[in-house]
Structures are given as structure tokens and as C-alpha cells.
Amino acid sequence: MPALDGDFSEDNRNKCRIATAPLIEAVENLTAFASNPEFVSVPAQISSEGSQAQEPILVSAKTMLESSSYLIRTARSLAINPKDPPTWSVLAGHSHTVSDSIKSLITSIRDKAPGQRECDYSIDGINRCIRDIEQASLAAVSQSLATRDDISVEALQEQLTSVVQEIGHLIDPIATAARGEAAQLGHKVTQLASYFEPLILAAVGVASKILDHQQQMTVLDQTKTLAESALQMLYAAKEGGGNPKAQHTHDAITEAAQLMKEAVDDIMVTLNEAASEVGLVGGMVDAIAEAVSKLDEGTPPEPKGTFVDYQTTVVKYSKAIAVTAQEMMTKSVTNPEELGGLASQMTSDYGHLALQGQMAAATAEPEEIGFQIRTRVQDLGHGCIFLVQKAGALQVCPTDSYTKRELIECARAVTEKVSLVLSALQAGNKGTQACITAATAVSGIIADLDTTIMFATAGTLNAENSETFADHRENILKTAKALVEDTKLLVSGAASTPDKLAQAAQSSAATITQLAEVVKLGAASLGSDDPETQVVLINAIKDVAKALSDLIGATKGAASKPADDPSMYQLKGAAKVMVTNVTSLLKTVKAVEDEATRGTRALEATIEYIKQELTVFQSKEVPEKTSSPEESIRMTKGITMATAKAVAAGNSCRQEDVIATANLSRKAVSDMLTACKQASFHPDVSEEVRSRALRYGTECTLGYLDLLEHVLVILQKPTPELKQQLAAFSKRVAGAVTELIQAAEAMKGTEWVDPEDPTVIAETELLGAAASIEAAAKKLEQLKPRAKPKQADETLDFEEQILEAAKSIAAATSALVKSASAAQRELVAQGKVGSSPANAADDGQWSQGLISAARMVAAATSSLCEAANASVQGHASEEKLISSAKQVAASTAQLLVACKVKADQDSEAMRRLQVMVTDAGGKILLLERAAGNAVKRASDNLVRAAQKAAFGKTDDDDDVVVKTKFVGGIAQIIAAQEEMLKKERELEEARKKLAQIRQQQYKFLPTELREDEG
């Protein structure tokens, strides 16, 4: 073509025609091929199922349009003749039809939306699974859960672990589909629901194989929690329906997904711990391997933070893994059985590390640094796998020295790989890594200062020589000024290069270390005779260290950020607190030897410290761990003591009292605020109760601050009028403490109890005794009479009677203890026994009688089981069995007396206490006869069976040969009489000994029981 275009000659035209011929042929062939009827396209058609699905929507839409048309026509008629009543009736009918058709259309669209039917089916399936797990839990509570014998516990644990992991993988896809991918919703929820039936089967199977009842219930409860969280997730997904415009449902979907992830994590931790206890680490190895493989996935999730944020968390988890590796080295020698829990902890930490490491690698610049971080995190994962495997092998064979050496080598390798991860992070941002290292060093200094405060409080912080505080004052002031200069460099380093920031962080860490040492030497030079002043001085440097730690964290967060970034304002606030605390330290150092002002200075420092703690308490930051409401209540006792001490110090105005008040107030308020916030953010606490607790925690702190500030005013100008106002300030604090305690009780709910309540102690002992008796009865059920000898053994029937009688005694006493516990709860409900008794010597004594009686029943039943076991195996005498059975009967009677001390004979609980099932036919007898007669009858049967066996054995086995000669016969009679007298004397001594034992025990019985027996 180009040649023809340049020279339109005949030769070029021929060449062009020849070259065009193949193209024309190909076009003709393609046209003929496309025109062939065999390849004609078939138009798309809607299937019959699709037509049926569309029919409700089309019918509703058609009805709506037709009725709307009729409505408009009727309205037009009314416009012409508005006073025609029949037309108004027709209009109302059409209006109603339009309304119904619109509702039907909306319902049809909602019900026929993609994924809705699948969500309904899945919800029904999971509800069935929840009912199944509840039935299994009830069976486990009654200790009647059938054990699966068709599969091993290892296989069940692997099945359960695999199913839980698959469920965890589906959480994010379902959440994504529910928020904006309706086409994927139905498939994902169906896939999720399909895992729950094998989940329940595997969970129940694992629980049936677990011997420990508490672990058994934990597995079942966590499985039920996972099913319930999945149910909530499905409801939220159904409501969202994959509609990206339904923004009001997206928060609920996110929350449900988070709850489900937490449920998955909880059950995985439990499974890993259970597996590690028997050396099964396959699940943990798989989890680490899966985390390693995820690091190679092409596109990581969208980062929600900066490299510095991920760098901090990676460092935290890396160091946690290093600490765990060191502990595993130690435990491999001392306690190999504890390696399983450490391996589980390492698995959990590496899972978090891999996720955060992937995000750190994605946000690192340049890309080579990100690749290095990802590679070294993967190498660390492989090292963790080897270490976990060696831990499992050592648990199987704890005495294998070769495996111990291998485990120690693997632990050292893990520690080395942790250091490589940290060096890769440092290459990503040298400045922020130096800040993290400095913050860790400062945390160690704070912990060391806490230890020094403990020594000072105990009066054991002494100077090594005869130096005085004046010898250290100038050194402290000089080092403090150097720290101020380092602080300035640290603040300016946030906006400078990483090298300068790293240098400033390292310098500040070195200076605070030096300052802490010189302050400790200065405090020691004050002498152990003045521990309160020592504590004031150490608290001052501790405040500086905490402020420096916060400043380093703020500097790390503000590194390389613009000047108007919010983190810059946080940095300025932290710098201001740092300057304030350093100034406070300098004032304390100057006033520490002035006995007239050091109390005032200590109180001023404490007030500033409490204000800073209150600021942290009021922040939105969620605490790293949670605590129980009981811990929060316990911490309020410190506030009460500190308030009383503050009032006393305000009245006395003695500097020693003020210093002691300042030190006590600092610890009491800090502990209260920490416990209150940790308890408030417990997952089981509602938002209303949380806000209430936080409000009264703040109110209590503000009230206490006002009290301390008033004491400070009194110190400066002591007048009787000001001292009289102390009572009003203390009442405000007391009122806030009361409200705070009530808020803590509301966190606990209706199940809150006083652990010191005698009734609670008694019920706990009763239930413990019942559990002990049931365990003994189960042990009896497993016993079998000894095998028949080759000759006919006439005592075999008696041995079977012994076992049956012992079993019946165990069952009867167990039922009796449970009935006594129910009777006691009714007494509490009736008010005859208070939950907090006014007279502890009264109800407490009754409770102690019930406790001791329950313990006696449990102990006697246990002894009976041992005697029965030993007897049928031929290792104990029948006399011991008879004595054990009589002791059960006696202790049972004492327990019945203890229950009847305050009981109402006509109450439902006492009727239950007096009515027991004693025979297989289900006959009901009074418990006085049932617990008495059933136990007595069983005891009598046992005594008769044992005595018959003993007498039968004597008759059969002891064949006496009588000597025929006169002298020999006389000697035989004398020997028999001598033996008889000896046995009678031994019998008399045994009876006296038994009487003495009973007299001594009688002295320790509660008064009411002694009077009743008398």
C-alpha cells in the first residue's frame, strides 16, 4: 500500500491486488461462517423459576397502577360533583387498594431481594444448632453428657479447630457483601451456615472427652457464644441486604463482625491451650503457618494508620514473643508441663504480629524496606513454628534431654530473629524506632522507682555511707536542667530529620536514667527514719519519668507531621506537662530539707499529679486490660482511708501528717481511677452503666481534689472556721464513693454477692461437698468385685452387696446435701438468715455449723468409698467398712440437725429436704426417714453384709483343733482365756479413745447443734 501510494504504476497495482487476495478470502469465509444458522445466537429467556420469583412483584405493581388509575378517575368525578356519597365510598375503596398494593410491592421487593431467602434459611439452621448446644450444656451440667467413642480426641480437636478457622475466614467477606455486594450475600451466608452443624458436633464431641467439668463448660459456652454472634451477624447482614445506600445498617454490621471475630479468637485460644496440655500443637503450627502465608498475599487491606502506628505495635508483639521464648527456655528445665500455655501465647502474639507487620510493610518507604520487614517477619514465623513443635515434643516426653537442647536452640533462634525484625523496622524510620526504644527504657525506670518506693515505705532504704542530701542536691539540679535541654531537642526533633530525632530520644533516655539514679541516692541519704519524705522525693522523679514517657510517645506520633496536625497539639500539651513536672521536682529538691514547708510542697505535687491522672481518666483511650467490679469496689476503700487521713492532717496541720496524706492520696486516687476505668470498659458492661461509673469516678476525684486544696488553704492560714468546713468536703467525697460502689454493683448485675457473707460461704461449702460426694459415687460405679477364684467363693455375693450399699449411701448423702443447700437459700429469701447478718456471731455460727456438717458428710462418704474399694479387693477389714458406714450415718444426722435449726417445717424447701427418692420404683419417703432411713437402711445393709462376710469367714476358715490330752487341754483353755481377756481390754481402750475423740469434737460444735443434740 505505501509503495502504491508513492508510485501509482501498473506493477505496483498488481502487487497490491495479489497481496489483497488472501484478505478478501478470509473476509468471505468469516461472513459465510457467521451466516451459518448453526451459529445463530439464542436470545435469553427467563426460566419458570425466575418467572415465579418475579410474579409477586409484577402483580403488586400492576395492582398499584390499576388502582391508582381508578383512584384518579374517581377523584375527577368528585371534582365535578363533590357531594356524591357513593363516589366518596368508591374513592376510599380505591385508596385502600392503592395502599395495600404499595405495601405488598415493598414486601415483595424486600423478600425477593438477593440473599434474603438464604439469610432466613441460615438463621433457622443456626437457631437449631444453638438449641443443640444448649441441650449438650444441660447434659454437661447434670454430668450426663455421653462420650463419643467412635473418634479420638485429637481428631475432634482438629475438626473443631478447622471449622472455627473457616468460620473466621468468612466474617469479613460476609460483612463486605452485606454492605455493598448483594450478589455475593446469599452464597456467603449459606457457606457460613453450612459450617455450624459440624461445629456443634465437634464441640460436643470435644467436651465429652474432657474430664475437667470447668473446661468442658468453657468449650460449650464459647461455642454457643460463637453461634449467637453469628446469628447476630446474619440478622445485621439481612437488614443491610448488600445495599450500599443503607448507611444506617453499616455500623451494626461492623459491630456484629467484630463480636464474631472476638468469639472466634476466644475459642481458638481455649482449643490451643487444651491441645497444648497434651502435647498437641498441630493447630498452633497451622495457625502460625497461615499467618506467614498471608504475608505473601498480593494486595494488603487498606491501611488505617501510618507506618509509625504499625511500627509501634510490631515492636510490642515482637518483644512479647522474645519474652515468651525466654520463658520457654526456663520452663523446659523446671516445668515442662507449662510449655503448652506459652506456646499458645506465642501463637496468638505472632498472629497479631503478622497482621501488623503486613501493614507496616505496606506503609514503609522505600519499598525495599517494606520487603525486608515482610521477609524478616516471615522468618520469625518459621522460627516460632519450630519452637512450638519442640515444645509439644517435650511435653510428650519431658525427660528427653536431646529435645530440651533443641528447644533451647530454637528459642535462641527466635530471639535472634526478633532482633532482625526490630532492625528492619529501625531502617524504616530510625527516629521513631529510637523513640520506641527510649520509651521502653523509661518504662523500666518507672518500674524500678516503684520498687524503690516499696523499700522506702518499708523503712529499708538506707545510704551506703555517711553522706547527706546536700552532697547530692547540686548533682540533681544539674541533671534536671540537662533533661530540660534534652526535652527541647526532643520536641524540635519531631519536625526535623530522623537522625536528629533518634539522637534526641537516646539522649533524653540516658539523662532520665542518670537523674533517677542521683535522686535515689539523695532519697537514701535522707535516712530510713524519714520514709515519707523519701517517698515524696522518689514520687517527684517518677512523675518526671512518666511525663517523659508520654512526651516520647507524642513525639513519635507527631514525627514528620505538618504543623497543623492534631498530633502536634498533643505534643505541645505533653511538653507542657513535662516542664511542669520538672519544675515540681526542682521545688521538691529545694524544700526537702525544710521541715516547715516540705509537707506543703508534697501536697502541691500530689494535687498536680491527681489532676494529670484525672485528665488521662477522662480521655477517650480504652484501657489495654479490664478488671472486675469487685476490684473497683476494693479500691474505694483506699479513698475512704485517704479522706480520713486528709481531714486529720487538716485539723492537726502537722507537716508529717500532711506528707503522709500526700503519699497515701497519690496511690489511693491513682488505683481507684485505674480500677474504675478498667471495670467500666469490661465487655459485659452496658453503655449506661459505663458512663455512670466514669461520671462518679470523676466526681469522686474532683471532690477529693477540693478536699486537698482546702487542706492546703488551712496550712497557709489555719482558722477554726476553715477546719469546720472539712466535714462538708469529706461528705462530698463519701457520697461520690457510695455512688461509685453502686455503679460497680450495677456492673455485676443481680449476681453480685459479698464474698465475706457467711451464707455465701456456707452455700459454697455445701455445693463443694455435694460435688465431692458425687465424685465419690462415680468412683464407686467404676468398681467391680474381685474376680472369682477357681474354687467356689461364698463371699462374692456379700461383696456385691457391699458395693451396692456403698453406692446407695453416696447417692443418698449427695441428695441430702443438695436439699440442705436449697433450704438455706430459702432461709435467706425469707429473711431468717440475712445476706449481710447483723449479728455475725449468730448467723455466722449457724453457717459454720452447716459448713462443718457438710464437710463431715463429704469426708465420711469419701472414707466409705475407700473402705468399700479396699474391702472388695481384700485389702481391708470388714470392721473398718462397718465403722465408715456408721460414721456416714452419724454425719448425715448432724447435717440434718444443722438444716433444721432455723427452718420452717411447713416451707417448700423443708418439704423437699424431707422427701427423697430412695428406691427404683420411685417411692417418695420423708427425708427424716429417707435421709435417715435411706442412709440408715443402706448402712444397715452394708453392716449386715460385711458382718455376714466376716462371720462366714470365721465359721468357714477358723477350724479349731481340740487337744485330747488333759494337760494339753488345760493349757489350750488358759491360752484362749488369755487371748479373750486381752481382746476385751483392747476393746475397752478403743471405746475410751472413741469417747475422748467425740468429747473433743463436741467442744467445737456450734451452740445450736449442741443444744439440739442435748
mmCIF file of N, CA, C and O in Angstrom, residues 5 11 225 400 424 455 508 546 869 904 926 949:
data_model
loop_
_atom_site.group_PDB
_atom_site.id
_atom_site.type_symbol
_atom_site.label_atom_id
_atom_site.label_comp_id
_atom_site.label_asym_id
_atom_site.label_seq_id
_atom_site.Cartn_x
_atom_site.Cartn_y
_atom_site.Cartn_z
ATOM 1 N N ASP A 5 0.994 4.036 -3.025
ATOM 2 C CA ASP A 5 0.688 5.434 -2.726
ATOM 3 C C ASP A 5 1.800 6.344 -3.256
ATOM 4 O O ASP A 5 1.555 7.456 -3.729
ATOM 5 N N ASP A 11 2.700 -1.982 -12.174
ATOM 6 C CA ASP A 11 3.380 -3.050 -11.433
ATOM 7 C C ASP A 11 2.987 -3.035 -9.955
ATOM 8 O O ASP A 11 2.703 -4.069 -9.356
ATOM 9 N N THR A 225 -21.521 -19.023 72.282
ATOM 10 C CA THR A 225 -21.283 -17.595 72.039
ATOM 11 C C THR A 225 -20.965 -17.338 70.570
ATOM 12 O O THR A 225 -21.442 -16.363 69.972
ATOM 13 N N ASP A 400 13.317 -36.020 78.008
ATOM 14 C CA ASP A 400 14.215 -36.166 76.861
ATOM 15 C C ASP A 400 15.180 -34.978 76.815
ATOM 16 O O ASP A 400 14.804 -33.860 76.464
ATOM 17 N N ALA A 424 15.011 -4.118 61.027
ATOM 18 C CA ALA A 424 14.323 -3.748 59.784
ATOM 19 C C ALA A 424 13.365 -2.589 60.025
ATOM 20 O O ALA A 424 13.246 -1.663 59.198
ATOM 21 N N PHE A 455 10.645 -0.160 99.018
ATOM 22 C CA PHE A 455 11.706 -0.250 100.025
ATOM 23 C C PHE A 455 11.648 0.940 100.991
ATOM 24 O O PHE A 455 11.841 0.786 102.195
ATOM 25 N N SER A 508 17.743 11.825 75.814
ATOM 26 C CA SER A 508 16.768 12.007 76.902
ATOM 27 C C SER A 508 16.643 10.741 77.746
ATOM 28 O O SER A 508 16.513 10.820 78.980
ATOM 29 N N LYS A 546 7.275 9.580 84.034
ATOM 30 C CA LYS A 546 6.012 9.328 83.338
ATOM 31 C C LYS A 546 5.718 10.415 82.309
ATOM 32 O O LYS A 546 5.243 10.136 81.208
ATOM 33 N N ASN A 869 -13.884 -49.993 98.517
ATOM 34 C CA ASN A 869 -12.951 -50.415 97.469
ATOM 35 C C ASN A 869 -11.917 -51.389 98.021
ATOM 36 O O ASN A 869 -11.654 -52.451 97.460
ATOM 37 N N ASP A 904 -38.334 -23.463 108.644
ATOM 38 C CA ASP A 904 -39.777 -23.566 108.818
ATOM 39 C C ASP A 904 -40.217 -24.945 108.323
ATOM 40 O O ASP A 904 -40.013 -25.290 107.157
ATOM 41 N N LEU A 926 -40.315 -39.483 103.466
ATOM 42 C CA LEU A 926 -39.873 -38.308 104.180
ATOM 43 C C LEU A 926 -38.358 -38.345 104.337
ATOM 44 O O LEU A 926 -37.796 -39.403 104.600
ATOM 45 N N ALA A 949 -20.169 -61.435 105.996
ATOM 46 C CA ALA A 949 -18.951 -61.913 105.356
ATOM 47 C C ALA A 949 -17.889 -62.236 106.388
ATOM 48 O O ALA A 949 -17.181 -63.235 106.286
#
